[in-house]
mmCIF file of C-alpha atoms and ligand atoms in Angstrom:
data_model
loop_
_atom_site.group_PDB
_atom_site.id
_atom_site.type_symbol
_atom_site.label_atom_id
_atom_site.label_comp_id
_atom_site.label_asym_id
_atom_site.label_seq_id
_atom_site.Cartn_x
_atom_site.Cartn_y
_atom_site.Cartn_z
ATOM 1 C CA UNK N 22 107.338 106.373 92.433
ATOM 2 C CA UNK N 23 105.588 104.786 95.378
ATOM 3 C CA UNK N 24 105.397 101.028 95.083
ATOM 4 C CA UNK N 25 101.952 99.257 94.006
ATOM 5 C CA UNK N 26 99.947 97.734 96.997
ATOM 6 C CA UNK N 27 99.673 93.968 95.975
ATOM 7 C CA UNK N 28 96.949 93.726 98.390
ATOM 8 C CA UNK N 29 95.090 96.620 97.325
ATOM 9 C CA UNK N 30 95.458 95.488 93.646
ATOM 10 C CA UNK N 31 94.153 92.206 94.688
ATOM 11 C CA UNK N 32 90.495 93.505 96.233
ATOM 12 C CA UNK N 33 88.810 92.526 92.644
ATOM 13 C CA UNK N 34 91.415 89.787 91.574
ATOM 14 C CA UNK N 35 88.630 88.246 90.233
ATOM 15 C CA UNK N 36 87.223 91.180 87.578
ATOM 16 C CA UNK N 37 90.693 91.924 87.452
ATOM 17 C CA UNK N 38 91.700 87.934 86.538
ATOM 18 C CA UNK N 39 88.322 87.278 84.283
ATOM 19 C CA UNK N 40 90.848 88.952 80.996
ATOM 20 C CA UNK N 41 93.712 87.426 81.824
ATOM 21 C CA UNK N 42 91.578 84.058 81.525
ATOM 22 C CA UNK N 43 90.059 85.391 78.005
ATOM 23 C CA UNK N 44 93.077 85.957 77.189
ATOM 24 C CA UNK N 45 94.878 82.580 77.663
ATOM 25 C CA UNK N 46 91.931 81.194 76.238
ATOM 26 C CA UNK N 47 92.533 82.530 72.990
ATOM 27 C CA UNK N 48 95.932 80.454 73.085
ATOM 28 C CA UNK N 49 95.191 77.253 70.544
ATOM 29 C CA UNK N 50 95.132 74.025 72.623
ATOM 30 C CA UNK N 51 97.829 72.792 70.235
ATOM 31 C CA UNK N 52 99.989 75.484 71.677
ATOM 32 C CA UNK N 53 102.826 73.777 74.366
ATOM 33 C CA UNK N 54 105.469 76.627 74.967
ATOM 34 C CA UNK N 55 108.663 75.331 76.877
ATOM 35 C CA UNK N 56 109.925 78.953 77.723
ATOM 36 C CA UNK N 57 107.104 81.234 78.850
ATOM 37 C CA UNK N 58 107.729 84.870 80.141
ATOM 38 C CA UNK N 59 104.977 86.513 82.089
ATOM 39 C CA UNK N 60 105.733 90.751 81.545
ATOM 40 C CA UNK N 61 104.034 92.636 84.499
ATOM 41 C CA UNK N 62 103.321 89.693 86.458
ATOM 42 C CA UNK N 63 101.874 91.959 89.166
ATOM 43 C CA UNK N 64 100.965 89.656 92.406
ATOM 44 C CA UNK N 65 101.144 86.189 90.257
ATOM 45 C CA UNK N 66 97.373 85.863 89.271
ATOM 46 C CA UNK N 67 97.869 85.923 85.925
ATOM 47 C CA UNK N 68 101.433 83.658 86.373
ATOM 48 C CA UNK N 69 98.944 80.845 88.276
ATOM 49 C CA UNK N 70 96.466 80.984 85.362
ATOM 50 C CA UNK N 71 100.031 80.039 83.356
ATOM 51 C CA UNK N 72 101.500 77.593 85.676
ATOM 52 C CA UNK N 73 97.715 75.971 85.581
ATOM 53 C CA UNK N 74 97.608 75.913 81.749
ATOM 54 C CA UNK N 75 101.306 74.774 81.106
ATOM 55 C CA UNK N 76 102.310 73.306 84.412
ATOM 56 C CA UNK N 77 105.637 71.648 82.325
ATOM 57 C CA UNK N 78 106.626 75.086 81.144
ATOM 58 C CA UNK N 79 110.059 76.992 82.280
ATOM 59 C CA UNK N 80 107.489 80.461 83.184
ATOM 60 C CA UNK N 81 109.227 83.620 84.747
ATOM 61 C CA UNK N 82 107.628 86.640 85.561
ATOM 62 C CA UNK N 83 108.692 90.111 85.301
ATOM 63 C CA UNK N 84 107.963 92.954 87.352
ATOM 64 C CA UNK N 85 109.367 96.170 88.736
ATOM 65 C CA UNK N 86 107.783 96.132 91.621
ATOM 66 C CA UNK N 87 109.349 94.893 94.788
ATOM 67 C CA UNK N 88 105.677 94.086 96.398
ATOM 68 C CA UNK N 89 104.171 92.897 93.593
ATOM 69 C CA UNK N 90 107.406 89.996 93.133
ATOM 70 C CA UNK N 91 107.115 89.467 96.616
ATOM 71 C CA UNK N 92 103.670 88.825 96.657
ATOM 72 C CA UNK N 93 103.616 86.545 93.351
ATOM 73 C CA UNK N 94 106.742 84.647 94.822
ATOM 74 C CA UNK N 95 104.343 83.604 98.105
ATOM 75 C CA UNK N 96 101.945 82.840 95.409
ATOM 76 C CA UNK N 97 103.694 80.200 93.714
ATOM 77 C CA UNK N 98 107.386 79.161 95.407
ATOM 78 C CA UNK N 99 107.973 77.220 92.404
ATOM 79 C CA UNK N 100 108.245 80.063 89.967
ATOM 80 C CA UNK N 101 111.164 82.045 88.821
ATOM 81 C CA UNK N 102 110.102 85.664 89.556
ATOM 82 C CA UNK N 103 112.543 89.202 88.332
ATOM 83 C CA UNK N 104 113.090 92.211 89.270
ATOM 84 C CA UNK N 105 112.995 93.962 85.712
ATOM 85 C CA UNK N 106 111.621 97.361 83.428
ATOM 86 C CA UNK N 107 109.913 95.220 80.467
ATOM 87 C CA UNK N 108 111.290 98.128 78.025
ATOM 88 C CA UNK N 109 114.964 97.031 79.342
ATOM 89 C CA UNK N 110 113.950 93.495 79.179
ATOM 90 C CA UNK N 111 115.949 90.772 77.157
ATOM 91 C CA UNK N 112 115.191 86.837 77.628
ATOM 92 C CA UNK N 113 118.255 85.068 77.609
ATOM 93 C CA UNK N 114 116.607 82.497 74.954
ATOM 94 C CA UNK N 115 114.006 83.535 72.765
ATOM 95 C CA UNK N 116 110.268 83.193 73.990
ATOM 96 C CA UNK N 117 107.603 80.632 73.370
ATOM 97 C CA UNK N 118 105.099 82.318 75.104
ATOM 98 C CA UNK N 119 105.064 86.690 75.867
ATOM 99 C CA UNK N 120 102.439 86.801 77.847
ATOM 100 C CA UNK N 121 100.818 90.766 79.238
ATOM 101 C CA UNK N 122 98.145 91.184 81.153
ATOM 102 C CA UNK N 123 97.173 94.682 81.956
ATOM 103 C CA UNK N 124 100.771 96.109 82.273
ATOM 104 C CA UNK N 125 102.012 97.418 79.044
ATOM 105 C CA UNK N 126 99.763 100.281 79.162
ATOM 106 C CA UNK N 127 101.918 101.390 81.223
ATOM 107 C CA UNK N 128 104.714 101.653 78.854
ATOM 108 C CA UNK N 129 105.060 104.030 76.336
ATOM 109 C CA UNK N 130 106.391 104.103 72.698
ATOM 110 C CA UNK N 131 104.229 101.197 71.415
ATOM 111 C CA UNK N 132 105.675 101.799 67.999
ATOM 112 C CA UNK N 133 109.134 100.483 68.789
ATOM 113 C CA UNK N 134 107.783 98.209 71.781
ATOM 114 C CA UNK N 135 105.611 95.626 70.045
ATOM 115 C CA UNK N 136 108.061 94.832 67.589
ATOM 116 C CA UNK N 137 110.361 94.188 69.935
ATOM 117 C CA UNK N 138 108.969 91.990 72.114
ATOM 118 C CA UNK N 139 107.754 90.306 69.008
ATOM 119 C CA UNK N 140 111.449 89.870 68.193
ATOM 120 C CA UNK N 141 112.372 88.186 71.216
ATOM 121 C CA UNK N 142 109.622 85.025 69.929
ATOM 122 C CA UNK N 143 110.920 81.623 68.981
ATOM 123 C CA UNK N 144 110.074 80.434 65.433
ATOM 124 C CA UNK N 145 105.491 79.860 65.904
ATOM 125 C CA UNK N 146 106.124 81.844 68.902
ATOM 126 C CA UNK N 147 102.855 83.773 70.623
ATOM 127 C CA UNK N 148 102.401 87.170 71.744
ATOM 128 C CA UNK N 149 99.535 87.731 73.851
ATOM 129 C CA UNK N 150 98.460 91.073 75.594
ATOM 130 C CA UNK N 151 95.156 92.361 76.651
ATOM 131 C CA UNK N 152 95.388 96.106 77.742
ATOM 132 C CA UNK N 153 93.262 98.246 79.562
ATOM 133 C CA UNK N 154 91.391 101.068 76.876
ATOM 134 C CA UNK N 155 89.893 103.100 79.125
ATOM 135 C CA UNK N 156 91.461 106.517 78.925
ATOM 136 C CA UNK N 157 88.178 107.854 77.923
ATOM 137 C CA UNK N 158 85.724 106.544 80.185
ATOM 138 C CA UNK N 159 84.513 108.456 83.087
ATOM 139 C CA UNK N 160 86.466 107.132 85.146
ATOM 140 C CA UNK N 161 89.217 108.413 83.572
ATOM 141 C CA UNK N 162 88.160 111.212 82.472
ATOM 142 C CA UNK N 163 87.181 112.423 86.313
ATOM 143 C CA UNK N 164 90.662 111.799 87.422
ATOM 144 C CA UNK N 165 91.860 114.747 84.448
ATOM 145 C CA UNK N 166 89.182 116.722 85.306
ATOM 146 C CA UNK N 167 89.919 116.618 89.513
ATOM 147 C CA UNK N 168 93.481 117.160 89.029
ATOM 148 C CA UNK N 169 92.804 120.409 86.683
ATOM 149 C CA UNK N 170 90.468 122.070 89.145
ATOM 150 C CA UNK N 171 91.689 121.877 92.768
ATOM 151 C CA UNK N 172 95.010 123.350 94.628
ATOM 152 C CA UNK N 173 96.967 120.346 92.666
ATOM 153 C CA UNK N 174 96.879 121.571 89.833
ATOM 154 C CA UNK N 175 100.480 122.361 89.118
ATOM 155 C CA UNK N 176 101.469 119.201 91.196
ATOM 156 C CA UNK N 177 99.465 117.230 88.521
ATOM 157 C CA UNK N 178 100.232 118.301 85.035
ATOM 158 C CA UNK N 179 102.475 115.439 84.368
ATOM 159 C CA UNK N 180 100.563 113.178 85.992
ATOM 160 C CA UNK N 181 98.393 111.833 82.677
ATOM 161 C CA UNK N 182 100.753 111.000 80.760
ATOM 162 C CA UNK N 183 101.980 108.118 82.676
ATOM 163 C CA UNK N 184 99.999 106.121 80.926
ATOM 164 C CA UNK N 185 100.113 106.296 77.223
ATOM 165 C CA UNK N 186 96.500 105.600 75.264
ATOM 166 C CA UNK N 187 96.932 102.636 73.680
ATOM 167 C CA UNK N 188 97.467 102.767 69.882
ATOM 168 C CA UNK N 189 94.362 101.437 67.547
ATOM 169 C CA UNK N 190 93.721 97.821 66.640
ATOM 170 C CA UNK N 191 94.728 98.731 63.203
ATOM 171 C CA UNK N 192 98.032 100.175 64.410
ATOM 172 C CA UNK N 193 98.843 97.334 66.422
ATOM 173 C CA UNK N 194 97.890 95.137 63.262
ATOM 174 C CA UNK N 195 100.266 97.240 61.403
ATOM 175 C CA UNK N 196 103.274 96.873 63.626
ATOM 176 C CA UNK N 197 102.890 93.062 64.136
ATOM 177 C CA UNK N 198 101.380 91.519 61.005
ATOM 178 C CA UNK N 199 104.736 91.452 59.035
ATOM 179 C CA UNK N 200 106.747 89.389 61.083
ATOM 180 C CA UNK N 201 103.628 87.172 61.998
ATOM 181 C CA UNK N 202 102.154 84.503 60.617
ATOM 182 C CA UNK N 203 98.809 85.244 61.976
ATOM 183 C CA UNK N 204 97.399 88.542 64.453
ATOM 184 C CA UNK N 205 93.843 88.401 66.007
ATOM 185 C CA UNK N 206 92.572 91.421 67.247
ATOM 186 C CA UNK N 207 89.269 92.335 69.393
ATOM 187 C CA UNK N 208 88.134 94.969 72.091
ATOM 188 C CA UNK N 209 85.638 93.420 74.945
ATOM 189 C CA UNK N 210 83.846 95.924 77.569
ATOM 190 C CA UNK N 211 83.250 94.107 80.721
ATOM 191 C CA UNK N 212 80.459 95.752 82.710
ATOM 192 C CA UNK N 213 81.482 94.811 86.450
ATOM 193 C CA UNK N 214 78.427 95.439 89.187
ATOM 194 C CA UNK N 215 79.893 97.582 91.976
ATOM 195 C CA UNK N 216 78.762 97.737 94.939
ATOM 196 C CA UNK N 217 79.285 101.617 95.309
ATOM 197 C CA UNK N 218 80.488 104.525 93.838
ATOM 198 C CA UNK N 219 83.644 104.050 96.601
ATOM 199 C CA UNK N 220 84.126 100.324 95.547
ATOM 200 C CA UNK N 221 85.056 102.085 92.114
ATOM 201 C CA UNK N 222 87.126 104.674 93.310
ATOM 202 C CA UNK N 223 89.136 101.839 95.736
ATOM 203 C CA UNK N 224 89.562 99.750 92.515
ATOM 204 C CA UNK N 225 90.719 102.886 90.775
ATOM 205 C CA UNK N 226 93.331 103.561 93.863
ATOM 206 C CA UNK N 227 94.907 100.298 92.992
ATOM 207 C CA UNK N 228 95.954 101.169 89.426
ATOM 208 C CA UNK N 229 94.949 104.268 87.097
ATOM 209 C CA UNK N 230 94.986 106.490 89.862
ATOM 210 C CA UNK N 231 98.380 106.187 91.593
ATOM 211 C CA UNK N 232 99.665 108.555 89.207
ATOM 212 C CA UNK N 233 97.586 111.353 90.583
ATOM 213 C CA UNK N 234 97.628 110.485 94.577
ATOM 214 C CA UNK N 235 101.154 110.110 94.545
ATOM 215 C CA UNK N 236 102.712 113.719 94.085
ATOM 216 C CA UNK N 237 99.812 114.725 96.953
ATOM 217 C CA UNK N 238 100.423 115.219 100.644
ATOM 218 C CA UNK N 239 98.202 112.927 102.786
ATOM 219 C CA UNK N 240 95.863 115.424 103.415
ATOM 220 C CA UNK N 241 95.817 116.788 99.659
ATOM 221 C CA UNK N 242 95.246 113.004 98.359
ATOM 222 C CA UNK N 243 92.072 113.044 100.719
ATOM 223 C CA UNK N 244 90.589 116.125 99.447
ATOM 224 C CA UNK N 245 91.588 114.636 95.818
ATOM 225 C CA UNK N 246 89.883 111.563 96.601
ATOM 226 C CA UNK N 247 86.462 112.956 97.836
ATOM 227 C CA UNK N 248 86.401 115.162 94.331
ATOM 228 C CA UNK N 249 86.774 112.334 92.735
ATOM 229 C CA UNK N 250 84.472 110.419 94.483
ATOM 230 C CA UNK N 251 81.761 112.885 93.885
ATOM 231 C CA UNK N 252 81.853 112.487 90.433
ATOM 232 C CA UNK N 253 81.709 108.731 90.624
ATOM 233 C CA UNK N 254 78.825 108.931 92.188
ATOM 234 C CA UNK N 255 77.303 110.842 89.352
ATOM 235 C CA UNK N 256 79.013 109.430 86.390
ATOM 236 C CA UNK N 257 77.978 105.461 87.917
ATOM 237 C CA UNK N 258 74.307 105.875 88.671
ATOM 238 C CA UNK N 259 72.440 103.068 90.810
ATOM 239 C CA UNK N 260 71.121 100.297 88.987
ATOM 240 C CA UNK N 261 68.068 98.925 90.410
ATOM 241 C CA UNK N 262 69.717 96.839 93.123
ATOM 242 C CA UNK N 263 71.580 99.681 94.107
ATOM 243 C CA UNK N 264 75.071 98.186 92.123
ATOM 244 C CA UNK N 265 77.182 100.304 90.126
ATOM 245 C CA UNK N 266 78.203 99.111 86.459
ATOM 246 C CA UNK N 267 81.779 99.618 85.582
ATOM 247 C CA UNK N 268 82.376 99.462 82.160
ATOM 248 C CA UNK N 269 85.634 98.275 81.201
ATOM 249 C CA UNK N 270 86.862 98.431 77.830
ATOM 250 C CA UNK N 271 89.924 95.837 76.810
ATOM 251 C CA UNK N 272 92.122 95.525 73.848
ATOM 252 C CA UNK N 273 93.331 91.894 73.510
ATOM 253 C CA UNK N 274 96.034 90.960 70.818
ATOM 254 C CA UNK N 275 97.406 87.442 69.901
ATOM 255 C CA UNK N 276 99.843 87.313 67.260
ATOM 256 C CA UNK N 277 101.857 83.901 66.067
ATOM 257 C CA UNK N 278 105.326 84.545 64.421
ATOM 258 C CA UNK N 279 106.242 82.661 61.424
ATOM 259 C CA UNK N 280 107.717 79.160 61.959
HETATM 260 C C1 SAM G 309 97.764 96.074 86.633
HETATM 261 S S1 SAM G 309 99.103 95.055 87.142
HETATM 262 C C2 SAM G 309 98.820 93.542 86.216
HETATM 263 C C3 SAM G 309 99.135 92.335 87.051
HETATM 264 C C4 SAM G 309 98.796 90.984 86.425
HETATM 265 N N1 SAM G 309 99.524 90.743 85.188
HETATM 266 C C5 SAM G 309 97.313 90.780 86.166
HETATM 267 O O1 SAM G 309 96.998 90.102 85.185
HETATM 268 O O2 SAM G 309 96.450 91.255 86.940
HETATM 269 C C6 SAM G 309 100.408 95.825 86.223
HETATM 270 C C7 SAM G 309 101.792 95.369 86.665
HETATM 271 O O3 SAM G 309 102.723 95.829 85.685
HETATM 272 C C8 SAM G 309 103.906 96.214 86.364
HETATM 273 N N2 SAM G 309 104.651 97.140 85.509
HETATM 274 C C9 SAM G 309 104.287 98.382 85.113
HETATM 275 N N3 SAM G 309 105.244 98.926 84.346
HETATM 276 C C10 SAM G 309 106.236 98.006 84.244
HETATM 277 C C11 SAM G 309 107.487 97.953 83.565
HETATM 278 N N4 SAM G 309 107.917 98.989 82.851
HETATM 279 N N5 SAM G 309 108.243 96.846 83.680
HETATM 280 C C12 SAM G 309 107.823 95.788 84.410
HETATM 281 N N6 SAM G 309 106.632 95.761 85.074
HETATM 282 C C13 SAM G 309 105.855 96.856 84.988
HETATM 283 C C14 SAM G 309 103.408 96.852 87.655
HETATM 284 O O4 SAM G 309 104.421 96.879 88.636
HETATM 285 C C15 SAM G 309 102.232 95.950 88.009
HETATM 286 O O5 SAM G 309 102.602 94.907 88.873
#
């Protein structure tokens, strides 16, 4: 696969950041992890908001992008950064802190993957992960429905499933509750004013929709692109300053383990 585009990704670092904040927020103040791991660290926003919180901490993040490292590295020259597949991934001493932001959507097997990660805790270690849930908003749901209908469509077949829908909150609760001594749950949609129907599709082209340009030929990814576009146009109306709402669905999960 093509590498991400850090600077591409980081176009709405802001809307992208605002979860990873919620998220760390949910993190009691009474919580002071020495060993913090930061899976999918992407270009180091969410690794900053870390370093910020816990400036004493030993924080590495983990990546398998070359670009994305690189960028997060230039971020913050202080930080231990790895090249590493977070389903391969093993910390050489357990965790305080597993950290996620908006990457382990992109893993599959949940079932076997949230215990494990929960394994690798320390004794009142925390899990935290906010993923995107979005499979079945129109966004989403235009990128299946461009890639069935055009001269891509045998190109395409695979290209949905490389992102897995994330499992339900009560799964999740399922998997995690007994090893944990405590597992909060919620599911915030974010409604981010665009300002066009292309400003969507560009923040799209950043993440959810690399699966589908990639296989294309330049000229094939335009055509795919202006589909697309089309309906975003119609699936986003204007609002009455002429923005476009994105709603954003987000699964957020903190879970303690037992001391
Ligand atoms: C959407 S970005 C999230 C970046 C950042 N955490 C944030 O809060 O915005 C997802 C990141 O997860 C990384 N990623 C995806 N699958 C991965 C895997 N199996 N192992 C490690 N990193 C992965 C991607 O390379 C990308 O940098």
């Amino acid at each position: 696969m093509q590498d991400w585009d850090p600077d591409l990704y980081r176009q709405f670092e802001a809307e992208r950041t605002r979860p990873a904040h919620d998220l760390l927020a949910h993190i009691p103040a009474t919580v002071i992890p020495q060993r913090i791991s930061d899976l999918g660290c992407g270009p180091g926003n969410s690794t900053q908001l870390l370093r910020q919180r816990f400036p004493d901490a030993q924080l590495v993040g983990i990546d398998t992008s070359r670009a994305m490292l690189l960028s997060a590295q230039q971020r913050l020259p202080d930080c231990t950064f790895l090249e590493a597949d977070i389903s391969q991934w093993q910390p050489t001493e357990p965790q305080d802190l597993i950290y996620a932001n908006a990457s382990l959507q992109w893993l599959t097997d949940h079932q076997q993957l949230f215990p494990y990660l929960f394994s690798q805790l320390a004794a009142n270690g925390i899990l935290a992960v906010q993923m995107p849930d979005n499979l079945d908003e129109p966004s989403h749901r235009a990128m299946r429905e461009v890639a069935e209908n055009g001269p891509w469509q045998q190109t395409l077949q695979e290209a949905g499933v490389a992102r897995a829908k994330v499992l339900t909150a009560n799964q999740y609760y399922d998997l995690l509750a007994p090893h944990a001594e405590h597992v909060d749950i919620w599911r915030t949609t974010y409604y981010h004013p665009m300002p066009s129907a292309q400003a969507i599709v560009d923040w799209l082209r950043a993440t959810g929709l690399r699966p589908f340009l990639e296989p294309l030929s330049e000229s094939m990814r335009l055509d795919f692109l202006q589909d697309y576009l089309t309906i975003i146009d119609a699936a986003y109306p204007q609002q009455v300053d002429g923005r476009r709402l994105l709603a954003f669905p987000r699964l957020f999960i903190v879970a303690r383990a037992r001391k």
